[in-house]
Amino acid sequence: MPPHLLDGQPHQHIDRPRRVRQPGEPLRIGIGGPVGSGKTALVAALCRTLRDEISVAVLTNDIYTTEDADFLRRHAVLPDERITAVQTGGCPHTAIRDDITANLDAIEDLIATNDPLDLILVESGGDNLTATFSSGLIDVQIFVVDVAGGDKVPRKGGPGVTFSDLLVINKTDLAPMVGADLGVMARDAAAVREGRPTAMISLTEDPTASEVLVWVRSHLDHAH
């Protein structure tokens, strides 16, 4: 990928070979998006349902803390040994895109402790609309935005909005309060995503994130 500007500075992503998933290996789903968009809440919702169906684990990324992993443990969405964290330091998207070593090591540890696993959810640290996962780290990725940023967010595009395997527009119940037009958001998402799916959800109204759950299950079915 050619160099571009990030926060006014030249920046370049390192393209790595796409991971080739071997028989018996868990499916890896990356979940990214800006700070406060609801990534951790979505991970928790998925775990609460899937833990009774399959063997699942979670890897979170935070800059200086393990706050997201601690949240998931406090709410007992999975046993503690199935949740681990990487402290990325610096720019959070570096650890999921440019230097994925720490995440790969953490995944190895999760598998060693919890084998066999069917699914590992890899949550990125909160970042901007340019953040995407390395295809050497995950198999498919979900990108989460929310309506609090206004209905212009899908129109702004960016790699996460445009190229993620599933775009989730979260907190739709807040749309009337922030003056966001959900119809405009759906239209603009469809325009930039070229047929890739978009799910519009509210975890307040649908705590299981049923539309996302259907998508995840479809990829689990394909993985077996």
mmCIF file of C-alpha atoms in Angstrom:
data_model
loop_
_atom_site.group_PDB
_atom_site.id
_atom_site.type_symbol
_atom_site.label_atom_id
_atom_site.label_comp_id
_atom_site.label_asym_id
_atom_site.label_seq_id
_atom_site.Cartn_x
_atom_site.Cartn_y
_atom_site.Cartn_z
ATOM 1 C CA MET A 1 0.000 0.000 0.000
ATOM 2 C CA PRO A 2 1.497 3.420 -0.917
ATOM 3 C CA PRO A 3 2.489 5.941 1.784
ATOM 4 C CA HIS A 4 -0.226 8.310 3.038
ATOM 5 C CA LEU A 5 -0.637 10.913 5.754
ATOM 6 C CA LEU A 6 -1.799 9.946 9.233
ATOM 7 C CA ASP A 7 -2.186 12.809 11.714
ATOM 8 C CA GLY A 8 -0.151 14.917 9.286
ATOM 9 C CA GLN A 9 2.787 12.501 9.169
ATOM 10 C CA PRO A 10 3.881 10.165 6.342
ATOM 11 C CA HIS A 11 2.710 6.641 7.108
ATOM 12 C CA GLN A 12 2.785 3.342 5.264
ATOM 13 C CA HIS A 13 1.082 0.004 5.900
ATOM 14 C CA ILE A 14 3.110 -3.174 5.478
ATOM 15 C CA ASP A 15 1.244 -5.748 3.418
ATOM 16 C CA ARG A 16 1.838 -9.285 4.706
ATOM 17 C CA PRO A 17 0.943 -12.628 3.150
ATOM 18 C CA ARG A 18 -2.660 -13.636 3.751
ATOM 19 C CA ARG A 19 -2.956 -16.230 6.468
ATOM 20 C CA VAL A 20 -3.787 -19.716 5.191
ATOM 21 C CA ARG A 21 -6.018 -21.321 7.782
ATOM 22 C CA GLN A 22 -5.150 -24.962 8.391
ATOM 23 C CA PRO A 23 -7.681 -27.720 9.222
ATOM 24 C CA GLY A 24 -8.498 -27.697 12.914
ATOM 25 C CA GLU A 25 -7.352 -24.116 13.458
ATOM 26 C CA PRO A 26 -9.826 -21.646 14.992
ATOM 27 C CA LEU A 27 -11.480 -19.008 12.838
ATOM 28 C CA ARG A 28 -10.075 -15.560 13.688
ATOM 29 C CA ILE A 29 -12.407 -12.580 13.433
ATOM 30 C CA GLY A 30 -11.006 -9.071 13.886
ATOM 31 C CA ILE A 31 -13.251 -6.416 15.428
ATOM 32 C CA GLY A 32 -12.048 -2.830 14.933
ATOM 33 C CA GLY A 33 -13.386 0.700 15.046
ATOM 34 C CA PRO A 34 -13.016 4.096 16.717
ATOM 35 C CA VAL A 35 -12.898 4.638 20.477
ATOM 36 C CA GLY A 36 -16.352 4.368 22.042
ATOM 37 C CA SER A 37 -18.061 2.767 19.050
ATOM 38 C CA GLY A 38 -19.038 -0.306 21.070
ATOM 39 C CA LYS A 39 -16.446 -2.914 20.093
ATOM 40 C CA THR A 40 -16.065 -4.430 23.566
ATOM 41 C CA ALA A 41 -19.832 -4.464 24.143
ATOM 42 C CA LEU A 42 -20.263 -6.296 20.830
ATOM 43 C CA VAL A 43 -17.567 -8.823 21.764
ATOM 44 C CA ALA A 44 -19.340 -9.406 25.089
ATOM 45 C CA ALA A 45 -22.706 -9.897 23.373
ATOM 46 C CA LEU A 46 -21.273 -12.436 20.928
ATOM 47 C CA CYS A 47 -19.479 -14.350 23.679
ATOM 48 C CA ARG A 48 -22.576 -14.635 25.863
ATOM 49 C CA THR A 49 -24.404 -16.520 23.117
ATOM 50 C CA LEU A 50 -21.588 -18.399 21.398
ATOM 51 C CA ARG A 51 -19.986 -19.762 24.592
ATOM 52 C CA ASP A 52 -22.819 -22.309 24.852
ATOM 53 C CA GLU A 53 -22.399 -23.416 21.229
ATOM 54 C CA ILE A 54 -18.676 -23.458 20.457
ATOM 55 C CA SER A 55 -15.220 -23.087 22.015
ATOM 56 C CA VAL A 56 -14.388 -19.367 21.868
ATOM 57 C CA ALA A 57 -11.622 -17.076 23.168
ATOM 58 C CA VAL A 58 -10.919 -13.331 23.031
ATOM 59 C CA LEU A 59 -7.778 -11.267 22.492
ATOM 60 C CA THR A 60 -8.010 -7.517 23.151
ATOM 61 C CA ASN A 61 -5.579 -4.723 22.254
ATOM 62 C CA ASP A 62 -5.170 -1.622 24.441
ATOM 63 C CA ILE A 63 -2.487 1.047 24.292
ATOM 64 C CA TYR A 64 -1.307 1.098 27.922
ATOM 65 C CA THR A 65 -3.840 -0.916 29.940
ATOM 66 C CA THR A 66 -5.795 -4.182 29.846
ATOM 67 C CA GLU A 67 -9.083 -2.341 30.382
ATOM 68 C CA ASP A 68 -11.128 -4.093 27.685
ATOM 69 C CA ALA A 69 -10.003 -7.558 28.779
ATOM 70 C CA ASP A 70 -10.694 -6.614 32.407
ATOM 71 C CA PHE A 71 -14.214 -5.489 31.450
ATOM 72 C CA LEU A 72 -14.903 -8.837 29.779
ATOM 73 C CA ARG A 73 -13.575 -10.747 32.801
ATOM 74 C CA ARG A 74 -15.593 -8.657 35.270
ATOM 75 C CA HIS A 75 -18.746 -9.420 33.320
ATOM 76 C CA ALA A 76 -17.811 -13.116 33.149
ATOM 77 C CA VAL A 77 -18.558 -13.418 29.436
ATOM 78 C CA LEU A 78 -15.973 -16.236 29.283
ATOM 79 C CA PRO A 79 -13.726 -17.999 31.800
ATOM 80 C CA ASP A 80 -10.657 -15.893 32.616
ATOM 81 C CA GLU A 81 -8.234 -18.206 30.815
ATOM 82 C CA ARG A 82 -10.120 -17.604 27.552
ATOM 83 C CA ILE A 83 -9.498 -13.830 27.649
ATOM 84 C CA THR A 84 -6.095 -12.235 27.144
ATOM 85 C CA ALA A 85 -4.745 -8.800 26.260
ATOM 86 C CA VAL A 86 -1.919 -7.183 24.317
ATOM 87 C CA GLN A 87 -0.675 -3.763 25.455
ATOM 88 C CA THR A 88 0.272 -2.157 22.166
ATOM 89 C CA GLY A 89 1.904 1.111 23.246
ATOM 90 C CA GLY A 90 2.026 3.969 20.750
ATOM 91 C CA CYS A 91 -0.344 3.688 17.815
ATOM 92 C CA PRO A 92 -2.866 0.877 18.359
ATOM 93 C CA HIS A 93 -3.261 -0.038 14.711
ATOM 94 C CA THR A 94 0.446 -0.888 14.389
ATOM 95 C CA ALA A 95 -0.072 -4.042 16.472
ATOM 96 C CA ILE A 96 -2.904 -5.318 14.278
ATOM 97 C CA ARG A 97 -1.506 -4.273 10.919
ATOM 98 C CA ASP A 98 2.224 -3.538 10.707
ATOM 99 C CA ASP A 99 3.883 -5.579 13.466
ATOM 100 C CA ILE A 100 1.488 -8.353 14.450
ATOM 101 C CA THR A 101 4.030 -10.426 16.401
ATOM 102 C CA ALA A 102 2.592 -9.704 19.859
ATOM 103 C CA ASN A 103 -0.899 -10.647 18.684
ATOM 104 C CA LEU A 104 0.334 -13.856 17.038
ATOM 105 C CA ASP A 105 2.168 -14.828 20.238
ATOM 106 C CA ALA A 106 -0.959 -14.155 22.315
ATOM 107 C CA ILE A 107 -3.050 -16.280 19.942
ATOM 108 C CA GLU A 108 -0.547 -19.132 20.300
ATOM 109 C CA ASP A 109 -0.875 -18.901 24.078
ATOM 110 C CA LEU A 110 -4.688 -18.918 23.900
ATOM 111 C CA ILE A 111 -4.646 -22.030 21.725
ATOM 112 C CA ALA A 112 -2.118 -23.790 23.967
ATOM 113 C CA THR A 113 -4.253 -23.094 27.040
ATOM 114 C CA ASN A 114 -7.710 -23.729 25.560
ATOM 115 C CA ASP A 115 -7.218 -26.180 22.687
ATOM 116 C CA PRO A 116 -9.352 -26.989 20.789
ATOM 117 C CA LEU A 117 -10.794 -23.581 19.899
ATOM 118 C CA ASP A 118 -13.385 -22.889 17.208
ATOM 119 C CA LEU A 119 -13.218 -19.077 17.245
ATOM 120 C CA ILE A 120 -10.900 -16.313 18.426
ATOM 121 C CA LEU A 121 -12.261 -12.754 18.478
ATOM 122 C CA VAL A 122 -9.431 -10.215 18.127
ATOM 123 C CA GLU A 123 -10.477 -6.733 19.264
ATOM 124 C CA SER A 124 -8.332 -3.809 18.167
ATOM 125 C CA GLY A 125 -7.572 -0.788 20.265
ATOM 126 C CA GLY A 126 -9.748 2.222 19.496
ATOM 127 C CA ASP A 127 -8.468 3.959 16.384
ATOM 128 C CA ASN A 128 -9.652 6.108 13.493
ATOM 129 C CA LEU A 129 -11.334 5.160 10.227
ATOM 130 C CA THR A 130 -8.024 4.165 8.601
ATOM 131 C CA ALA A 131 -7.348 1.157 10.854
ATOM 132 C CA THR A 132 -7.549 -2.337 9.371
ATOM 133 C CA PHE A 133 -6.232 -5.751 10.371
ATOM 134 C CA SER A 134 -3.392 -7.531 8.628
ATOM 135 C CA SER A 135 -4.671 -10.455 6.569
ATOM 136 C CA GLY A 136 -1.848 -12.411 8.189
ATOM 137 C CA LEU A 137 -3.545 -12.001 11.584
ATOM 138 C CA ILE A 138 -7.258 -12.555 10.970
ATOM 139 C CA ASP A 139 -9.499 -14.364 8.494
ATOM 140 C CA VAL A 140 -12.347 -11.831 8.316
ATOM 141 C CA GLN A 141 -12.961 -8.477 9.958
ATOM 142 C CA ILE A 142 -15.818 -6.469 11.395
ATOM 143 C CA PHE A 143 -15.580 -2.673 11.604
ATOM 144 C CA VAL A 144 -17.787 -0.903 14.164
ATOM 145 C CA VAL A 145 -18.896 2.729 13.982
ATOM 146 C CA ASP A 146 -21.737 4.387 15.869
ATOM 147 C CA VAL A 147 -24.326 7.031 15.156
ATOM 148 C CA ALA A 148 -22.941 9.472 17.747
ATOM 149 C CA GLY A 149 -20.473 10.720 15.134
ATOM 150 C CA GLY A 150 -23.380 11.750 12.920
ATOM 151 C CA ASP A 151 -24.751 10.307 9.707
ATOM 152 C CA LYS A 152 -21.693 11.521 7.756
ATOM 153 C CA VAL A 153 -19.447 8.704 9.065
ATOM 154 C CA PRO A 154 -20.123 6.084 6.328
ATOM 155 C CA ARG A 155 -19.803 8.782 3.667
ATOM 156 C CA LYS A 156 -16.288 9.606 4.910
ATOM 157 C CA GLY A 157 -15.202 6.099 3.987
ATOM 158 C CA GLY A 158 -11.750 4.930 4.995
ATOM 159 C CA PRO A 159 -10.426 1.355 4.782
ATOM 160 C CA GLY A 160 -12.400 0.079 7.773
ATOM 161 C CA VAL A 161 -15.744 1.410 6.552
ATOM 162 C CA THR A 162 -15.133 0.524 2.918
ATOM 163 C CA PHE A 163 -13.318 -2.804 2.920
ATOM 164 C CA SER A 164 -14.260 -4.629 6.143
ATOM 165 C CA ASP A 165 -16.100 -7.900 5.614
ATOM 166 C CA LEU A 166 -18.944 -6.586 7.800
ATOM 167 C CA LEU A 167 -19.629 -2.951 8.714
ATOM 168 C CA VAL A 168 -21.601 -2.537 11.938
ATOM 169 C CA ILE A 169 -23.407 0.772 12.524
ATOM 170 C CA ASN A 170 -24.017 0.641 16.266
ATOM 171 C CA LYS A 171 -26.225 2.496 18.772
ATOM 172 C CA THR A 172 -29.028 3.086 16.285
ATOM 173 C CA ASP A 173 -31.358 3.821 19.215
ATOM 174 C CA LEU A 174 -29.459 7.091 19.737
ATOM 175 C CA ALA A 175 -30.117 8.382 16.210
ATOM 176 C CA PRO A 176 -33.060 10.671 17.142
ATOM 177 C CA MET A 177 -31.046 12.232 19.978
ATOM 178 C CA VAL A 178 -28.051 13.140 17.806
ATOM 179 C CA GLY A 179 -29.997 14.019 14.671
ATOM 180 C CA ALA A 180 -28.575 11.137 12.630
ATOM 181 C CA ASP A 181 -30.582 9.828 9.681
ATOM 182 C CA LEU A 182 -30.269 6.027 9.616
ATOM 183 C CA GLY A 183 -31.550 5.912 6.052
ATOM 184 C CA VAL A 184 -28.743 8.214 4.922
ATOM 185 C CA MET A 185 -26.181 6.097 6.785
ATOM 186 C CA ALA A 186 -27.452 2.886 5.175
ATOM 187 C CA ARG A 187 -27.475 4.484 1.722
ATOM 188 C CA ASP A 188 -23.970 5.913 2.046
ATOM 189 C CA ALA A 189 -22.588 2.651 3.422
ATOM 190 C CA ALA A 190 -24.045 0.744 0.476
ATOM 191 C CA ALA A 191 -22.527 3.262 -1.941
ATOM 192 C CA VAL A 192 -18.951 2.854 -0.674
ATOM 193 C CA ARG A 193 -19.003 -0.857 0.202
ATOM 194 C CA GLU A 194 -19.730 -2.345 -3.228
ATOM 195 C CA GLY A 195 -22.018 -5.109 -2.017
ATOM 196 C CA ARG A 196 -20.282 -5.927 1.257
ATOM 197 C CA PRO A 197 -22.828 -6.300 4.086
ATOM 198 C CA THR A 198 -23.745 -3.692 6.693
ATOM 199 C CA ALA A 199 -25.560 -4.417 9.964
ATOM 200 C CA MET A 200 -27.393 -1.636 11.789
ATOM 201 C CA ILE A 201 -27.774 -2.603 15.438
ATOM 202 C CA SER A 202 -28.630 -1.412 18.914
ATOM 203 C CA LEU A 203 -27.352 -3.558 21.775
ATOM 204 C CA THR A 204 -29.872 -1.776 23.995
ATOM 205 C CA GLU A 205 -32.758 -3.032 21.876
ATOM 206 C CA ASP A 206 -31.152 -6.332 20.797
ATOM 207 C CA PRO A 207 -28.610 -7.452 23.433
ATOM 208 C CA THR A 208 -27.632 -10.537 21.415
ATOM 209 C CA ALA A 209 -26.622 -8.531 18.313
ATOM 210 C CA SER A 210 -28.614 -11.097 16.352
ATOM 211 C CA GLU A 211 -27.762 -9.744 12.899
ATOM 212 C CA VAL A 212 -24.028 -9.876 13.628
ATOM 213 C CA LEU A 213 -24.471 -13.296 15.220
ATOM 214 C CA VAL A 214 -25.998 -14.669 12.013
ATOM 215 C CA TRP A 215 -23.016 -13.346 10.054
ATOM 216 C CA VAL A 216 -20.501 -14.880 12.482
ATOM 217 C CA ARG A 217 -22.285 -18.242 12.407
ATOM 218 C CA SER A 218 -22.235 -18.240 8.612
ATOM 219 C CA HIS A 219 -18.445 -17.906 8.665
ATOM 220 C CA LEU A 220 -18.150 -20.616 11.299
ATOM 221 C CA ASP A 221 -20.226 -22.912 9.078
ATOM 222 C CA HIS A 222 -17.945 -22.198 6.112
ATOM 223 C CA ALA A 223 -14.917 -22.869 8.300
ATOM 224 C CA HIS A 224 -15.947 -26.441 9.079
#
